[in-house]
Short mmCIF file of C-alpha atoms in Angstrom, two decimals:
data_model
loop_
_atom_site.label_atom_id
_atom_site.label_comp_id
_atom_site.label_asym_id
_atom_site.label_seq_id
_atom_site.Cartn_x
_atom_site.Cartn_y
_atom_site.Cartn_z
CA MET A 1 -0.06 0.11 -0.03
CA GLU A 2 2.65 2.49 0.68
CA ILE A 3 5.05 1.54 -2.24
CA LYS A 4 1.84 2.22 -4.66
CA ASN A 5 1.32 5.72 -2.95
CA LYS A 6 4.72 6.33 -3.30
CA THR A 7 4.60 5.30 -7.40
CA SER A 8 0.95 7.66 -7.41
CA LEU A 9 2.71 10.60 -6.04
CA VAL A 10 5.92 10.13 -8.78
CA GLU A 11 3.21 10.05 -11.54
CA LYS A 12 1.35 12.69 -10.73
CA ILE A 13 4.27 15.03 -10.56
CA LYS A 14 5.60 13.95 -13.58
CA ASN A 15 1.48 14.70 -14.99
CA PHE A 16 2.09 18.23 -13.76
CA PHE A 17 4.82 18.85 -15.48
CA MET A 18 4.28 17.68 -18.95
CA LEU A 19 1.20 19.26 -18.72
CA ASN A 20 1.91 22.51 -17.06
CA TRP A 21 5.50 22.11 -19.29
CA TRP A 22 5.19 25.99 -20.26
CA LEU A 23 5.14 26.91 -16.56
CA VAL A 24 8.59 25.52 -16.63
CA TRP A 25 9.94 27.11 -19.58
CA LEU A 26 8.85 30.31 -18.23
CA SER A 27 10.59 29.85 -14.78
CA ASN A 28 13.81 29.18 -16.62
CA ILE A 29 13.27 33.07 -18.19
CA ALA A 30 12.59 34.67 -15.23
CA ILE A 31 16.03 32.93 -13.87
CA VAL A 32 17.75 33.55 -16.83
CA VAL A 33 16.30 37.42 -16.85
CA PHE A 34 17.15 37.81 -12.97
CA VAL A 35 20.55 36.36 -13.60
CA PHE A 36 20.80 39.28 -16.17
CA LEU A 37 20.01 42.09 -14.64
CA ALA A 38 21.58 41.21 -11.51
CA THR A 39 25.41 40.80 -14.01
CA SER A 40 24.46 43.98 -15.37
CA ALA A 41 23.36 46.08 -11.78
CA MET A 42 26.86 44.27 -10.64
CA GLU A 43 29.12 45.42 -13.60
CA ALA A 44 27.53 48.85 -13.71
CA GLN A 45 28.35 49.05 -10.49
CA ASN A 46 31.72 47.98 -10.48
CA GLU A 47 32.03 50.73 -13.51
CA GLU A 48 31.09 53.46 -11.03
CA ILE A 49 33.41 51.64 -8.32
CA LYS A 50 36.45 51.96 -10.97
CA ASP A 51 35.61 55.71 -11.64
CA LEU A 52 35.45 56.27 -8.03
CA LEU A 53 39.07 54.53 -7.83
CA LYS A 54 40.81 56.22 -11.04
CA LYS A 55 40.04 59.71 -9.62
CA GLU A 56 41.26 58.64 -6.07
CA VAL A 57 44.12 57.68 -7.53
CA SER A 58 44.70 60.07 -10.49
CA GLY A 59 43.55 63.42 -8.03
CA VAL A 60 44.12 64.94 -4.89
CA VAL A 61 42.08 67.69 -3.49
CA PHE A 62 43.01 70.77 -1.92
CA LEU A 63 41.35 73.46 0.79
CA GLY A 64 42.45 76.43 1.05
CA GLN A 65 42.50 78.22 3.83
CA ASN A 66 40.42 81.16 2.19
CA GLY A 67 37.84 78.41 0.78
CA GLN A 68 39.03 77.66 -2.62
CA VAL A 69 39.15 74.42 -3.54
CA MET A 70 41.21 73.34 -6.51
CA LEU A 71 41.46 69.72 -8.25
CA GLY A 72 45.43 68.58 -8.66
CA GLU A 73 46.34 65.67 -10.51
CA LYS A 74 49.02 63.24 -8.48
CA THR A 75 52.36 62.67 -10.15
CA ARG A 76 55.02 61.12 -9.29
CA ILE A 77 58.38 62.67 -7.60
CA ASP A 78 61.71 62.63 -9.97
CA ALA A 79 64.17 63.17 -7.46
CA SER A 80 67.36 63.34 -9.44
CA ALA A 81 65.48 65.71 -12.16
CA ASN A 82 62.29 67.15 -11.19
CA THR A 83 63.08 71.05 -10.53
CA SER A 84 59.91 71.72 -8.51
CA PHE A 85 61.11 69.34 -6.06
CA GLN A 86 64.48 71.37 -5.80
CA SER A 87 62.88 74.08 -5.45
CA ALA A 88 60.54 72.69 -2.93
CA ILE A 89 64.20 72.01 -1.16
CA LYS A 90 65.97 75.12 -1.63
CA ASN A 91 62.58 77.55 -0.08
CA ASN A 92 62.25 75.29 2.96
CA LEU A 93 66.09 75.90 3.43
CA MET A 94 65.87 79.56 3.05
CA ASN A 95 62.44 79.76 5.14
CA TYR A 96 64.81 78.15 7.99
CA LEU A 97 68.04 79.34 7.58
CA ILE A 98 67.98 82.97 6.54
CA ILE A 99 68.66 84.49 9.61
CA ASP A 100 69.61 88.23 11.35
CA ALA A 101 70.15 89.89 14.53
CA GLN A 102 66.72 90.89 15.61
CA LYS A 103 65.24 87.51 13.89
CA LEU A 104 67.63 85.62 16.60
CA THR A 105 66.98 88.16 19.59
CA ASN A 106 63.65 89.44 19.52
CA ASN A 107 64.56 92.78 18.66
CA TYR A 108 67.25 92.30 20.84
CA ARG A 109 65.14 91.41 24.07
CA ILE A 110 66.59 88.21 25.11
CA LYS A 111 70.29 87.73 25.31
CA ILE A 112 71.63 84.01 24.19
CA ASN A 113 74.40 82.62 25.55
CA ASN A 114 74.22 78.75 23.88
CA ALA A 115 73.10 76.43 21.00
CA ASP A 116 70.41 75.18 23.62
CA GLU A 117 69.25 78.66 24.26
CA LEU A 118 69.11 79.34 20.27
CA PHE A 119 67.29 76.72 20.39
CA ASP A 120 64.48 76.43 22.61
CA SER A 121 64.33 80.23 22.13
CA TYR A 122 64.57 81.00 18.26
CA ALA A 123 61.00 79.02 17.36
CA PRO A 124 61.84 78.08 13.38
CA PHE A 125 65.10 77.05 14.57
CA ASN A 126 63.21 74.82 16.72
CA GLU A 127 60.79 73.67 14.22
CA PHE A 128 63.66 73.09 11.22
CA GLY A 129 65.43 70.56 13.72
CA LYS A 130 62.06 68.70 15.10
CA ASN A 131 60.51 68.46 12.32
CA PHE A 132 63.90 68.07 9.17
CA MET A 133 66.84 67.17 10.90
CA ALA A 134 67.86 63.80 10.78
CA LEU A 135 68.62 63.44 14.75
CA ASN A 136 67.73 60.34 15.34
CA ASN A 137 68.56 58.15 12.32
CA ASP A 138 70.75 55.75 12.95
CA LYS A 139 72.22 55.74 9.82
CA TYR A 140 73.62 59.51 10.07
CA PRO A 141 74.95 60.02 13.40
CA ASN A 142 76.47 63.19 12.20
CA ALA A 143 73.33 65.14 11.93
CA PHE A 144 73.17 66.27 15.32
CA GLY A 145 76.89 67.93 15.37
CA TYR A 146 75.98 69.83 11.82
CA PHE A 147 72.75 71.20 13.43
CA LYS A 148 74.78 71.98 16.85
CA THR A 149 77.55 73.92 14.75
CA LEU A 150 74.88 75.89 12.56
CA LEU A 151 73.11 76.85 15.97
CA THR A 152 76.88 77.48 17.77
CA GLY A 153 77.93 79.78 14.97
CA ALA A 154 74.32 81.69 15.14
CA VAL A 155 75.39 82.21 18.56
CA GLN A 156 79.35 83.28 18.05
CA ALA A 157 77.60 86.12 14.89
CA ILE A 158 75.61 87.72 17.74
CA LYS A 159 78.43 87.63 20.16
CA GLU A 160 80.87 89.29 18.20
CA ASP A 161 78.12 91.80 15.94
CA THR A 162 79.41 90.58 12.82
CA LEU A 163 75.35 89.32 11.84
CA PRO A 164 73.44 92.05 10.19
CA ASP A 165 70.41 93.35 11.75
CA GLN A 166 68.34 92.93 9.01
CA ILE A 167 68.54 90.26 5.89
CA VAL A 168 66.02 90.26 2.95
CA PRO A 169 66.12 87.87 0.33
CA TYR A 170 65.29 88.99 -2.88
CA ASN A 171 66.56 86.31 -5.35
CA SER A 172 67.61 82.69 -4.99
CA SER A 173 68.66 79.84 -6.98
CA VAL A 174 70.10 76.70 -6.37
CA ILE A 175 73.41 76.50 -8.12
CA ASN A 176 74.12 72.40 -7.77
CA TYR A 177 72.37 69.54 -7.46
CA GLU A 178 73.00 65.38 -7.28
CA TRP A 179 71.26 62.88 -6.79
CA ASN A 180 73.12 59.75 -5.31
CA ASP A 181 70.63 56.85 -6.90
CA LYS A 182 72.14 53.89 -4.67
CA GLU A 183 71.69 56.05 -1.60
CA GLN A 184 68.30 57.82 -2.28
CA THR A 185 70.18 60.93 -1.25
CA PHE A 186 70.57 64.75 -2.47
CA GLU A 187 73.46 66.95 -2.19
CA ILE A 188 72.18 71.17 -3.14
CA THR A 189 74.06 74.07 -3.48
CA VAL A 190 71.34 77.51 -2.57
CA ASN A 191 72.36 80.57 -3.67
CA ALA A 192 70.10 83.37 -2.19
CA MET A 193 70.87 87.10 -3.19
CA VAL A 194 70.07 89.70 -0.10
CA ASN A 195 69.61 93.04 1.14
CA THR A 196 71.53 94.02 4.71
CA PHE A 197 70.57 96.58 6.95
CA VAL A 198 73.05 97.24 9.30
CA TYR A 199 72.23 100.68 11.91
CA ASN A 200 74.00 103.01 11.85
CA ALA A 201 73.82 105.18 15.49
CA VAL A 202 75.53 108.13 14.03
CA LEU A 203 73.17 108.92 11.12
CA ASN A 204 70.13 106.75 13.10
CA ASN A 205 69.54 105.13 10.25
CA TYR A 206 69.87 101.75 8.95
CA GLU A 207 72.61 100.75 5.80
CA LYS A 208 71.91 99.10 3.34
CA LYS A 209 74.18 96.59 1.55
CA GLU A 210 74.00 93.66 -1.01
CA GLY A 211 75.60 90.56 -0.26
CA THR A 212 74.90 86.56 -0.67
CA ILE A 213 74.08 83.87 1.67
CA GLN A 214 75.14 80.24 0.63
CA ILE A 215 73.13 77.57 1.97
CA ARG A 216 74.87 73.77 1.34
CA ALA A 217 73.20 70.36 2.64
CA LYS A 218 72.81 66.76 2.14
CA GLY A 219 69.62 64.82 2.61
CA PHE A 220 66.62 62.52 1.54
CA PHE A 221 63.30 62.47 1.74
CA ASP A 222 60.61 60.17 2.71
CA LEU A 223 56.81 60.19 2.70
CA THR A 224 55.90 57.02 4.77
CA HIS A 225 57.09 59.40 7.09
CA ASN A 226 55.91 63.14 6.04
CA SER A 227 53.85 65.28 8.24
CA PRO A 228 51.30 68.44 7.73
CA ILE A 229 54.89 70.85 8.69
CA ASN A 230 56.85 68.05 6.26
CA PRO A 231 55.25 67.00 3.42
CA LEU A 232 57.61 65.46 1.26
CA GLY A 233 59.04 63.96 4.62
CA ILE A 234 62.75 65.66 3.47
CA LYS A 235 65.17 64.77 6.15
CA TYR A 236 68.80 66.58 6.33
CA TYR A 237 71.89 65.03 7.62
CA GLU A 238 74.36 67.50 6.49
CA LEU A 239 74.30 71.60 6.81
CA GLY A 240 76.17 74.51 6.09
CA VAL A 241 75.48 78.08 5.76
CA THR A 242 77.81 80.91 5.10
CA ASN A 243 76.22 83.84 6.16
CA ALA A 244 75.75 87.40 5.43
CA SER A 245 78.19 89.46 7.74
CA LYS A 246 78.16 93.34 8.94
CA LYS A 247 81.81 93.79 8.15
#
């Protein structure tokens, strides 16, 4: 009895599909249409993601302090020949290392006795040392010595009264740039043409002279260790400055 019932059920199912074959085809067509629409939607979504990623990779949005928005293209930095990279280093060195007596002493309000006091009191040197010098790099252990020599020289110039009261750059150029591909380091020499001003107590005015400041530096850059202050991740391990003088 049980076997007969099972056989009858199978026969009923067969008969149903034989009499309603159009339902099977309709179901198959519906499945095909569903798969096609789902695949098309996924392809469209993938294309949108690709376009978004392409925009993200190829460009960067700049938002200025005044609210101005700009879209710039991302480009590979060729440190061996890119003149914009050289100019960035030049400007960085000039911004921090061109000094005068009024700047270092806050218009002669403070007295500086040594390199440590200068580092603590003069914010640009403090910022430069912390963000741009390779002070804690085991590969360049002499970086600290070069930086301290720079500070000591500035203190000595103030004590000997040889540093002009004011120094104003009006032009500059990179006169030498070399890239060491093996070590991934650079060497640069910058000349800054400046106007120097020295106070004449007898005439009660400033005497203007023209001069040249030369800055020599060796360093490297690492974008993985950049910061808002140092977006290129520039680090110097050797420095030398020939400053302008009152005499």
